[in-house]
PDB file of C-alpha atoms in Angstrom:
ATOM      1  CA  MET A   1      12.033  30.169  68.133  1.00 31.00           C
ATOM      2  CA  ARG A   2      12.119  32.942  70.690  1.00 34.00           C
ATOM      3  CA  ASN A   3      14.854  33.368  73.091  1.00 35.00           C
ATOM      4  CA  HIS A   4      13.654  35.100  76.347  1.00 40.00           C
ATOM      5  CA  VAL A   5      15.585  35.639  79.521  1.00 44.00           C
ATOM      6  CA  ILE A   6      13.620  36.466  82.562  1.00 46.00           C
ATOM      7  CA  ALA A   7      15.236  37.825  85.513  1.00 48.00           C
ATOM      8  CA  LYS A   8      15.465  36.334  89.076  1.00 44.00           C
ATOM      9  CA  GLY A   9      12.691  37.717  91.124  1.00 46.00           C
ATOM     10  CA  ALA A  10      10.282  37.959  88.412  1.00 50.00           C
ATOM     11  CA  ASP A  11       8.919  34.554  89.410  1.00 51.00           C
ATOM     12  CA  VAL A  12       5.934  36.578  91.414  1.00 53.00           C
ATOM     13  CA  PRO A  13       3.372  37.413  88.595  1.00 55.00           C
ATOM     14  CA  PRO A  14       1.675  40.764  88.802  1.00 58.00           C
ATOM     15  CA  THR A  15      -1.813  40.425  90.465  1.00 60.00           C
ATOM     16  CA  GLY A  16      -4.049  43.249  91.371  1.00 68.00           C
ATOM     17  CA  PRO A  17      -5.554  46.139  89.772  1.00 76.00           C
ATOM     18  CA  SER A  18      -4.152  46.994  86.516  1.00 83.00           C
ATOM     19  CA  ILE A  19      -4.792  49.874  83.763  1.00 88.00           C
ATOM     20  CA  GLU A  20      -4.135  49.456  80.143  1.00 93.00           C
ATOM     21  CA  ARG A  21      -3.362  51.933  77.608  1.00 95.00           C
ATOM     22  CA  GLU A  22      -2.570  51.743  73.795  1.00 95.00           C
ATOM     23  CA  ILE A  23      -1.211  53.928  71.095  1.00 97.00           C
ATOM     24  CA  VAL A  24      -0.719  53.335  67.530  1.00 97.00           C
ATOM     25  CA  LEU A  25       2.798  55.339  66.462  1.00 97.00           C
ATOM     26  CA  PRO A  26       3.065  56.038  62.905  1.00 96.00           C
ATOM     27  CA  VAL A  27       6.438  54.469  62.641  1.00 96.00           C
ATOM     28  CA  PRO A  28       7.862  51.064  61.959  1.00 96.00           C
ATOM     29  CA  ALA A  29       8.562  48.458  64.640  1.00 95.00           C
ATOM     30  CA  GLU A  30      12.391  48.943  64.877  1.00 95.00           C
ATOM     31  CA  GLU A  31      11.645  52.902  65.455  1.00 96.00           C
ATOM     32  CA  ALA A  32       9.034  52.152  67.977  1.00 97.00           C
ATOM     33  CA  TRP A  33      11.561  49.768  69.811  1.00 97.00           C
ATOM     34  CA  GLU A  34      14.129  52.369  69.729  1.00 97.00           C
ATOM     35  CA  LEU A  35      11.632  54.595  71.736  1.00 97.00           C
ATOM     36  CA  LEU A  36      10.900  52.095  74.242  1.00 97.00           C
ATOM     37  CA  SER A  37      14.636  50.742  74.853  1.00 96.00           C
ATOM     38  CA  ASP A  38      16.975  53.754  74.522  1.00 96.00           C
ATOM     39  CA  ALA A  39      17.124  55.865  77.414  1.00 95.00           C
ATOM     40  CA  GLU A  40      17.840  59.098  75.644  1.00 95.00           C
ATOM     41  CA  ARG A  41      14.466  58.485  73.640  1.00 96.00           C
ATOM     42  CA  LEU A  42      12.612  57.132  76.679  1.00 97.00           C
ATOM     43  CA  GLU A  43      13.497  60.654  78.479  1.00 97.00           C
ATOM     44  CA  GLU A  44      11.245  62.392  75.527  1.00 97.00           C
ATOM     45  CA  TRP A  45       8.129  60.675  76.841  1.00 97.00           C
ATOM     46  CA  LEU A  46       8.467  58.435  79.841  1.00 97.00           C
ATOM     47  CA  ALA A  47      10.064  60.742  82.429  1.00 97.00           C
ATOM     48  CA  PRO A  48      12.578  63.720  82.317  1.00 97.00           C
ATOM     49  CA  GLU A  49      15.230  61.482  83.589  1.00 97.00           C
ATOM     50  CA  VAL A  50      15.320  57.782  82.864  1.00 98.00           C
ATOM     51  CA  ASP A  51      18.151  55.066  83.629  1.00 97.00           C
ATOM     52  CA  LEU A  52      17.173  52.025  81.837  1.00 97.00           C
ATOM     53  CA  VAL A  53      18.999  49.227  80.049  1.00 97.00           C
ATOM     54  CA  PRO A  54      16.868  46.815  78.291  1.00 96.00           C
ATOM     55  CA  GLU A  55      18.484  43.599  79.944  1.00 95.00           C
ATOM     56  CA  PRO A  56      16.705  41.524  82.493  1.00 95.00           C
ATOM     57  CA  GLY A  57      17.801  41.727  85.887  1.00 95.00           C
ATOM     58  CA  THR A  58      19.509  45.311  85.475  1.00 95.00           C
ATOM     59  CA  PRO A  59      18.214  47.965  87.684  1.00 97.00           C
ATOM     60  CA  LEU A  60      16.378  51.201  86.459  1.00 97.00           C
ATOM     61  CA  HIS A  61      15.773  54.592  87.886  1.00 98.00           C
ATOM     62  CA  VAL A  62      13.353  57.247  86.773  1.00 98.00           C
ATOM     63  CA  ARG A  63      12.334  60.635  87.785  1.00 97.00           C
ATOM     64  CA  ASP A  64       9.121  62.027  86.736  1.00 93.00           C
ATOM     65  CA  ASP A  65       8.359  65.835  86.017  1.00 87.00           C
ATOM     66  CA  ASP A  66       6.802  65.988  89.685  1.00 86.00           C
ATOM     67  CA  GLY A  67       9.809  64.768  91.146  1.00 90.00           C
ATOM     68  CA  THR A  68       8.555  61.359  91.933  1.00 92.00           C
ATOM     69  CA  GLU A  69      11.588  58.957  91.932  1.00 97.00           C
ATOM     70  CA  ARG A  70      11.350  55.579  91.180  1.00 97.00           C
ATOM     71  CA  ILE A  71      13.506  52.402  90.931  1.00 97.00           C
ATOM     72  CA  GLY A  72      13.100  49.205  89.902  1.00 96.00           C
ATOM     73  CA  VAL A  73      14.401  46.398  87.706  1.00 96.00           C
ATOM     74  CA  VAL A  74      13.988  45.185  84.114  1.00 96.00           C
ATOM     75  CA  ASP A  75      12.098  41.735  84.223  1.00 94.00           C
ATOM     76  CA  ALA A  76      11.880  40.550  80.630  1.00 95.00           C
ATOM     77  CA  VAL A  77      13.056  41.713  77.195  1.00 96.00           C
ATOM     78  CA  GLU A  78      12.047  40.311  73.739  1.00 95.00           C
ATOM     79  CA  PRO A  79      14.071  42.763  71.487  1.00 95.00           C
ATOM     80  CA  GLY A  80      11.497  44.567  69.058  1.00 95.00           C
ATOM     81  CA  GLU A  81       8.670  43.218  70.766  1.00 95.00           C
ATOM     82  CA  CYS A  82       8.318  43.663  74.604  1.00 95.00           C
ATOM     83  CA  LEU A  83       9.677  45.035  77.716  1.00 97.00           C
ATOM     84  CA  VAL A  84       8.632  44.400  81.227  1.00 96.00           C
ATOM     85  CA  PHE A  85       9.888  45.958  84.370  1.00 96.00           C
ATOM     86  CA  ARG A  86       8.935  46.413  87.852  1.00 95.00           C
ATOM     87  CA  TRP A  87       9.285  49.614  89.645  1.00 95.00           C
ATOM     88  CA  TRP A  88       8.455  51.492  93.007  1.00 93.00           C
ATOM     89  CA  PRO A  89       8.659  54.845  94.465  1.00 92.00           C
ATOM     90  CA  VAL A  90      11.781  54.966  96.441  1.00 94.00           C
ATOM     91  CA  ASP A  91       9.830  56.184  99.491  1.00 91.00           C
ATOM     92  CA  ASP A  92       7.188  53.812  99.042  1.00 85.00           C
ATOM     93  CA  PRO A  93       8.598  50.181  98.019  1.00 85.00           C
ATOM     94  CA  ASP A  94       5.570  48.400  99.040  1.00 76.00           C
ATOM     95  CA  ARG A  95       3.713  50.181  96.101  1.00 81.00           C
ATOM     96  CA  GLU A  96       5.446  48.262  93.521  1.00 87.00           C
ATOM     97  CA  SER A  97       3.726  47.832  90.060  1.00 91.00           C
ATOM     98  CA  THR A  98       4.661  45.808  87.113  1.00 93.00           C
ATOM     99  CA  VAL A  99       4.757  47.532  83.602  1.00 96.00           C
ATOM    100  CA  GLU A 100       4.387  45.782  80.420  1.00 95.00           C
ATOM    101  CA  LEU A 101       5.150  47.663  77.009  1.00 97.00           C
ATOM    102  CA  VAL A 102       4.363  45.401  74.278  1.00 96.00           C
ATOM    103  CA  LEU A 103       4.701  46.121  70.560  1.00 97.00           C
ATOM    104  CA  GLU A 104       2.502  44.801  67.993  1.00 96.00           C
ATOM    105  CA  PRO A 105       2.160  45.577  64.087  1.00 96.00           C
ATOM    106  CA  ALA A 106      -0.706  47.899  63.186  1.00 96.00           C
ATOM    107  CA  VAL A 107      -2.236  49.684  60.131  1.00 95.00           C
ATOM    108  CA  GLY A 108      -0.195  52.695  59.855  1.00 94.00           C
ATOM    109  CA  GLY A 109       2.487  52.122  61.890  1.00 96.00           C
ATOM    110  CA  THR A 110       3.221  49.924  65.309  1.00 97.00           C
ATOM    111  CA  ARG A 111       0.595  49.654  68.188  1.00 97.00           C
ATOM    112  CA  LEU A 112       2.192  50.118  71.772  1.00 97.00           C
ATOM    113  CA  VAL A 113       0.107  48.737  74.368  1.00 96.00           C
ATOM    114  CA  VAL A 114       0.961  49.425  78.182  1.00 96.00           C
ATOM    115  CA  VAL A 115      -0.179  47.524  81.122  1.00 94.00           C
ATOM    116  CA  GLU A 116       0.555  48.690  84.543  1.00 93.00           C
ATOM    117  CA  THR A 117      -0.419  46.204  87.249  1.00 89.00           C
ATOM    118  CA  MET A 118      -0.112  47.025  90.775  1.00 82.00           C
ATOM    119  CA  ARG A 119       1.843  44.226  92.655  1.00 75.00           C
ATOM    120  CA  SER A 120      -0.426  42.234  95.044  1.00 59.00           C
ATOM    121  CA  PHE A 121       1.255  40.170  97.935  1.00 46.00           C
ATOM    122  CA  GLY A 122      -0.295  36.994  98.913  1.00 39.00           C
ATOM    123  CA  GLY A 123      -2.585  36.786  95.790  1.00 37.00           C
ATOM    124  CA  PRO A 124      -3.116  33.833  93.399  1.00 37.00           C
ATOM    125  CA  THR A 125      -1.075  33.387  90.537  1.00 36.00           C
ATOM    126  CA  ALA A 126      -2.417  34.710  87.487  1.00 38.00           C
ATOM    127  CA  TRP A 127      -0.091  35.863  84.413  1.00 41.00           C
ATOM    128  CA  GLY A 128      -1.308  38.510  82.552  1.00 44.00           C
ATOM    129  CA  VAL A 129      -1.634  37.348  78.681  1.00 44.00           C
ATOM    130  CA  ARG A 130       1.163  39.538  77.554  1.00 44.00           C
ATOM    131  CA  LEU A 131       3.708  38.545  80.160  1.00 49.00           C
ATOM    132  CA  GLN A 132       3.025  35.157  79.157  1.00 51.00           C
ATOM    133  CA  ALA A 133       3.778  35.821  75.428  1.00 49.00           C
ATOM    134  CA  CYS A 134       6.926  37.391  76.640  1.00 58.00           C
ATOM    135  CA  ALA A 135       8.126  34.645  78.865  1.00 53.00           C
ATOM    136  CA  ALA A 136       6.906  31.705  76.359  1.00 50.00           C
ATOM    137  CA  ALA A 137      10.022  30.213  76.036  1.00 38.00           C
ATOM    138  CA  THR A 138      10.902  30.305  79.843  1.00 42.00           C
ATOM    139  CA  ARG A 139       9.391  27.697  82.286  1.00 42.00           C
ATOM    140  CA  LEU A 140       8.719  29.808  85.785  1.00 43.00           C
ATOM    141  CA  PRO A 141       7.552  28.336  89.135  1.00 44.00           C
ATOM    142  CA  THR A 142       4.295  29.565  90.122  1.00 39.00           C
ATOM    143  CA  ARG A 143       3.695  30.125  93.738  1.00 37.00           C
ATOM    144  CA  ALA A 144       0.482  29.378  95.323  1.00 37.00           C
TER     145      ALA A 144
ATOM    146  CA  MET B   1       3.179  39.941 103.873  1.00 44.00           C
ATOM    147  CA  THR B   2       3.199  43.698 103.231  1.00 49.00           C
ATOM    148  CA  GLN B   3       2.525  46.309 105.921  1.00 54.00           C
ATOM    149  CA  GLU B   4       1.472  48.891 103.489  1.00 69.00           C
ATOM    150  CA  PRO B   5      -2.339  49.589 103.436  1.00 74.00           C
ATOM    151  CA  LEU B   6      -2.883  49.669  99.701  1.00 76.00           C
ATOM    152  CA  GLY B   7      -1.071  46.679  99.269  1.00 77.00           C
ATOM    153  CA  ARG B   8      -3.468  44.572 101.762  1.00 83.00           C
ATOM    154  CA  VAL B   9      -6.539  46.125 100.163  1.00 86.00           C
ATOM    155  CA  PHE B  10      -5.023  44.679  96.831  1.00 82.00           C
ATOM    156  CA  ALA B  11      -4.204  41.463  98.313  1.00 84.00           C
ATOM    157  CA  ALA B  12      -7.560  40.915 100.063  1.00 89.00           C
ATOM    158  CA  LEU B  13      -9.276  41.565  96.493  1.00 86.00           C
ATOM    159  CA  ALA B  14      -6.998  39.088  94.733  1.00 86.00           C
ATOM    160  CA  ASP B  15      -9.118  36.275  96.227  1.00 90.00           C
ATOM    161  CA  PRO B  16     -12.685  35.409  94.185  1.00 91.00           C
ATOM    162  CA  THR B  17     -14.260  34.373  97.484  1.00 93.00           C
ATOM    163  CA  ARG B  18     -13.141  37.640  99.357  1.00 93.00           C
ATOM    164  CA  ARG B  19     -14.296  39.538  96.180  1.00 90.00           C
ATOM    165  CA  ALA B  20     -17.737  38.114  96.703  1.00 91.00           C
ATOM    166  CA  VAL B  21     -18.063  38.545  99.994  1.00 92.00           C
ATOM    167  CA  VAL B  22     -17.424  42.303  99.314  1.00 90.00           C
ATOM    168  CA  LEU B  23     -19.946  42.445  96.703  1.00 86.00           C
ATOM    169  CA  GLU B  24     -22.348  40.559  99.172  1.00 87.00           C
ATOM    170  CA  LEU B  25     -21.797  42.992 102.008  1.00 88.00           C
ATOM    171  CA  GLY B  26     -21.778  45.910  99.590  1.00 81.00           C
ATOM    172  CA  ALA B  27     -25.321  45.346  98.607  1.00 72.00           C
ATOM    173  CA  GLY B  28     -26.462  46.750 101.843  1.00 67.00           C
ATOM    174  CA  ALA B  29     -26.994  44.050 104.509  1.00 75.00           C
ATOM    175  CA  THR B  30     -24.639  43.149 107.287  1.00 89.00           C
ATOM    176  CA  ALA B  31     -24.283  39.405 107.519  1.00 93.00           C
ATOM    177  CA  THR B  32     -22.909  37.028 110.000  1.00 93.00           C
ATOM    178  CA  ALA B  33     -20.110  34.557 109.130  1.00 94.00           C
ATOM    179  CA  THR B  34     -22.595  31.637 108.937  1.00 94.00           C
ATOM    180  CA  GLU B  35     -24.771  33.675 106.582  1.00 92.00           C
ATOM    181  CA  LEU B  36     -21.738  34.421 104.306  1.00 93.00           C
ATOM    182  CA  ALA B  37     -20.756  30.696 104.322  1.00 94.00           C
ATOM    183  CA  ARG B  38     -23.892  29.180 103.289  1.00 93.00           C
ATOM    184  CA  ARG B  39     -23.559  31.199  99.915  1.00 90.00           C
ATOM    185  CA  HIS B  40     -20.419  29.654  99.271  1.00 89.00           C
ATOM    186  CA  PRO B  41     -18.964  25.941  99.089  1.00 89.00           C
ATOM    187  CA  MET B  42     -16.949  26.547 102.308  1.00 91.00           C
ATOM    188  CA  SER B  43     -17.182  26.193 106.140  1.00 94.00           C
ATOM    189  CA  ARG B  44     -17.946  29.128 108.588  1.00 93.00           C
ATOM    190  CA  GLN B  45     -14.251  28.970 109.808  1.00 94.00           C
ATOM    191  CA  ALA B  46     -12.958  29.085 106.333  1.00 95.00           C
ATOM    192  CA  ILE B  47     -15.215  32.133 105.716  1.00 96.00           C
ATOM    193  CA  ALA B  48     -14.212  33.665 109.031  1.00 95.00           C
ATOM    194  CA  LYS B  49     -10.355  33.321 107.747  1.00 95.00           C
ATOM    195  CA  HIS B  50     -11.294  35.236 104.541  1.00 96.00           C
ATOM    196  CA  LEU B  51     -13.221  37.655 106.681  1.00 96.00           C
ATOM    197  CA  ALA B  52     -10.064  38.225 108.769  1.00 96.00           C
ATOM    198  CA  VAL B  53      -7.920  39.229 105.740  1.00 95.00           C
ATOM    199  CA  LEU B  54     -10.630  41.780 104.775  1.00 95.00           C
ATOM    200  CA  GLU B  55     -10.900  43.069 108.052  1.00 94.00           C
ATOM    201  CA  ASP B  56      -6.793  43.511 108.323  1.00 93.00           C
ATOM    202  CA  ALA B  57      -7.136  45.492 104.888  1.00 91.00           C
ATOM    203  CA  GLY B  58      -9.921  47.662 106.453  1.00 91.00           C
ATOM    204  CA  LEU B  59     -12.601  46.498 103.908  1.00 91.00           C
ATOM    205  CA  VAL B  60     -14.836  44.872 106.483  1.00 93.00           C
ATOM    206  CA  THR B  61     -15.980  45.721 110.174  1.00 93.00           C
ATOM    207  CA  HIS B  62     -17.868  43.730 112.693  1.00 94.00           C
ATOM    208  CA  ALA B  63     -20.052  44.445 115.460  1.00 92.00           C
ATOM    209  CA  ARG B  64     -21.478  42.196 118.118  1.00 92.00           C
ATOM    210  CA  HIS B  65     -24.987  41.832 118.727  1.00 86.00           C
ATOM    211  CA  GLY B  66     -25.817  39.727 121.554  1.00 90.00           C
ATOM    212  CA  ARG B  67     -24.152  36.278 120.703  1.00 92.00           C
ATOM    213  CA  GLU B  68     -24.194  37.215 116.953  1.00 92.00           C
ATOM    214  CA  THR B  69     -21.141  39.014 115.180  1.00 94.00           C
ATOM    215  CA  ARG B  70     -22.392  40.877 112.150  1.00 94.00           C
ATOM    216  CA  TYR B  71     -19.911  41.977 109.367  1.00 94.00           C
ATOM    217  CA  ALA B  72     -20.156  45.262 107.115  1.00 92.00           C
ATOM    218  CA  LEU B  73     -18.289  46.880 104.171  1.00 89.00           C
ATOM    219  CA  ASP B  74     -16.321  49.666 104.711  1.00 87.00           C
ATOM    220  CA  VAL B  75     -15.743  51.220 101.277  1.00 79.00           C
ATOM    221  CA  ALA B  76     -13.106  53.703 102.322  1.00 79.00           C
ATOM    222  CA  PRO B  77     -10.228  51.582 101.369  1.00 81.00           C
ATOM    223  CA  LEU B  78     -11.601  50.974  97.932  1.00 77.00           C
ATOM    224  CA  GLY B  79     -11.511  54.787  97.281  1.00 76.00           C
ATOM    225  CA  GLU B  80      -7.679  54.751  97.664  1.00 71.00           C
ATOM    226  CA  ALA B  81      -7.557  51.819  95.219  1.00 72.00           C
ATOM    227  CA  ALA B  82      -9.578  53.622  92.737  1.00 75.00           C
ATOM    228  CA  GLY B  83      -7.463  56.569  93.142  1.00 76.00           C
ATOM    229  CA  TRP B  84      -4.372  54.778  92.426  1.00 78.00           C
ATOM    230  CA  LEU B  85      -5.766  53.451  89.107  1.00 79.00           C
ATOM    231  CA  ALA B  86      -6.989  56.963  88.440  1.00 80.00           C
ATOM    232  CA  THR B  87      -3.523  58.362  88.770  1.00 86.00           C
ATOM    233  CA  ALA B  88      -1.559  55.643  87.330  1.00 89.00           C
ATOM    234  CA  GLY B  89      -3.972  55.928  84.000  1.00 89.00           C
ATOM    235  CA  ALA B  90      -3.749  59.566  83.997  1.00 90.00           C
ATOM    236  CA  ALA B  91       0.165  59.518  84.136  1.00 93.00           C
ATOM    237  CA  TRP B  92       0.235  57.037  80.945  1.00 95.00           C
ATOM    238  CA  ASP B  93      -2.226  59.126  79.062  1.00 94.00           C
ATOM    239  CA  ASP B  94       0.447  62.023  79.688  1.00 94.00           C
ATOM    240  CA  ARG B  95       3.478  59.682  78.841  1.00 97.00           C
ATOM    241  CA  LEU B  96       1.677  58.357  75.391  1.00 97.00           C
ATOM    242  CA  ALA B  97       0.854  62.001  74.511  1.00 96.00           C
ATOM    243  CA  ARG B  98       4.380  62.780  74.720  1.00 96.00           C
ATOM    244  CA  LEU B  99       5.345  59.327  72.960  1.00 97.00           C
ATOM    245  CA  ALA B 100       3.340  60.319  69.995  1.00 96.00           C
ATOM    246  CA  ARG B 101       5.041  63.773  69.772  1.00 96.00           C
ATOM    247  CA  ALA B 102       8.482  62.046  69.994  1.00 96.00           C
ATOM    248  CA  ALA B 103       7.688  59.329  67.331  1.00 95.00           C
ATOM    249  CA  ARG B 104       6.875  62.126  65.014  1.00 89.00           C
ATOM    250  CA  ARG B 105      10.500  63.795  65.505  1.00 81.00           C
ATOM    251  CA  PRO B 106      12.897  63.020  62.743  1.00 66.00           C
TER     252      PRO B 106
END
């Protein structure tokens, strides 16, 4: 039985345009998870400066190599399997997007699927399939 | 409701009727609210509300011809949305390339 915790404020699902990328990492799942959940390891690939703790409701801070500073909040965590957070540029909070990082077993290692969805205000409620999977054990109110 | 232009574009396109209207206007012709309403199971008033959202997002403009108001598509805001997608996609391509290298380190 999964034990999911979803942060308050994560009850408005991401709608709007999204991009999806995936990669198979030649490592077992535990190591892949470490690459996603440990701030020091995240700094090897996500951005040069990462402050992120994989606990729902905790704030995060990321600074890209081009200087773009984003802040946000962790929305959902299923240890070993998925991490979902929202972030936005500090100087443009309306440009908020949701990032879903999902790990799946794969031939040769572990697949990471990334979906970033621009948050659309006033749109219909439509959960991404993966966010649904991550939130399976928690009933969230949907908004019209 | 967001005041930010790109957010309004995405909110406007989040509705299936509005997406259909964008496609219909994009086919080249202008149309009145009545003409657009005929293609959907909704009243002229309901379509007018959708057109107002699209105009607020900058996706649609209107012009009066006599007693008629004709609506037309403005693609400029779509370019910005496409720009976001391209930028975000490229950023993740870079990140995943770095991730592949990080995964190979002991």
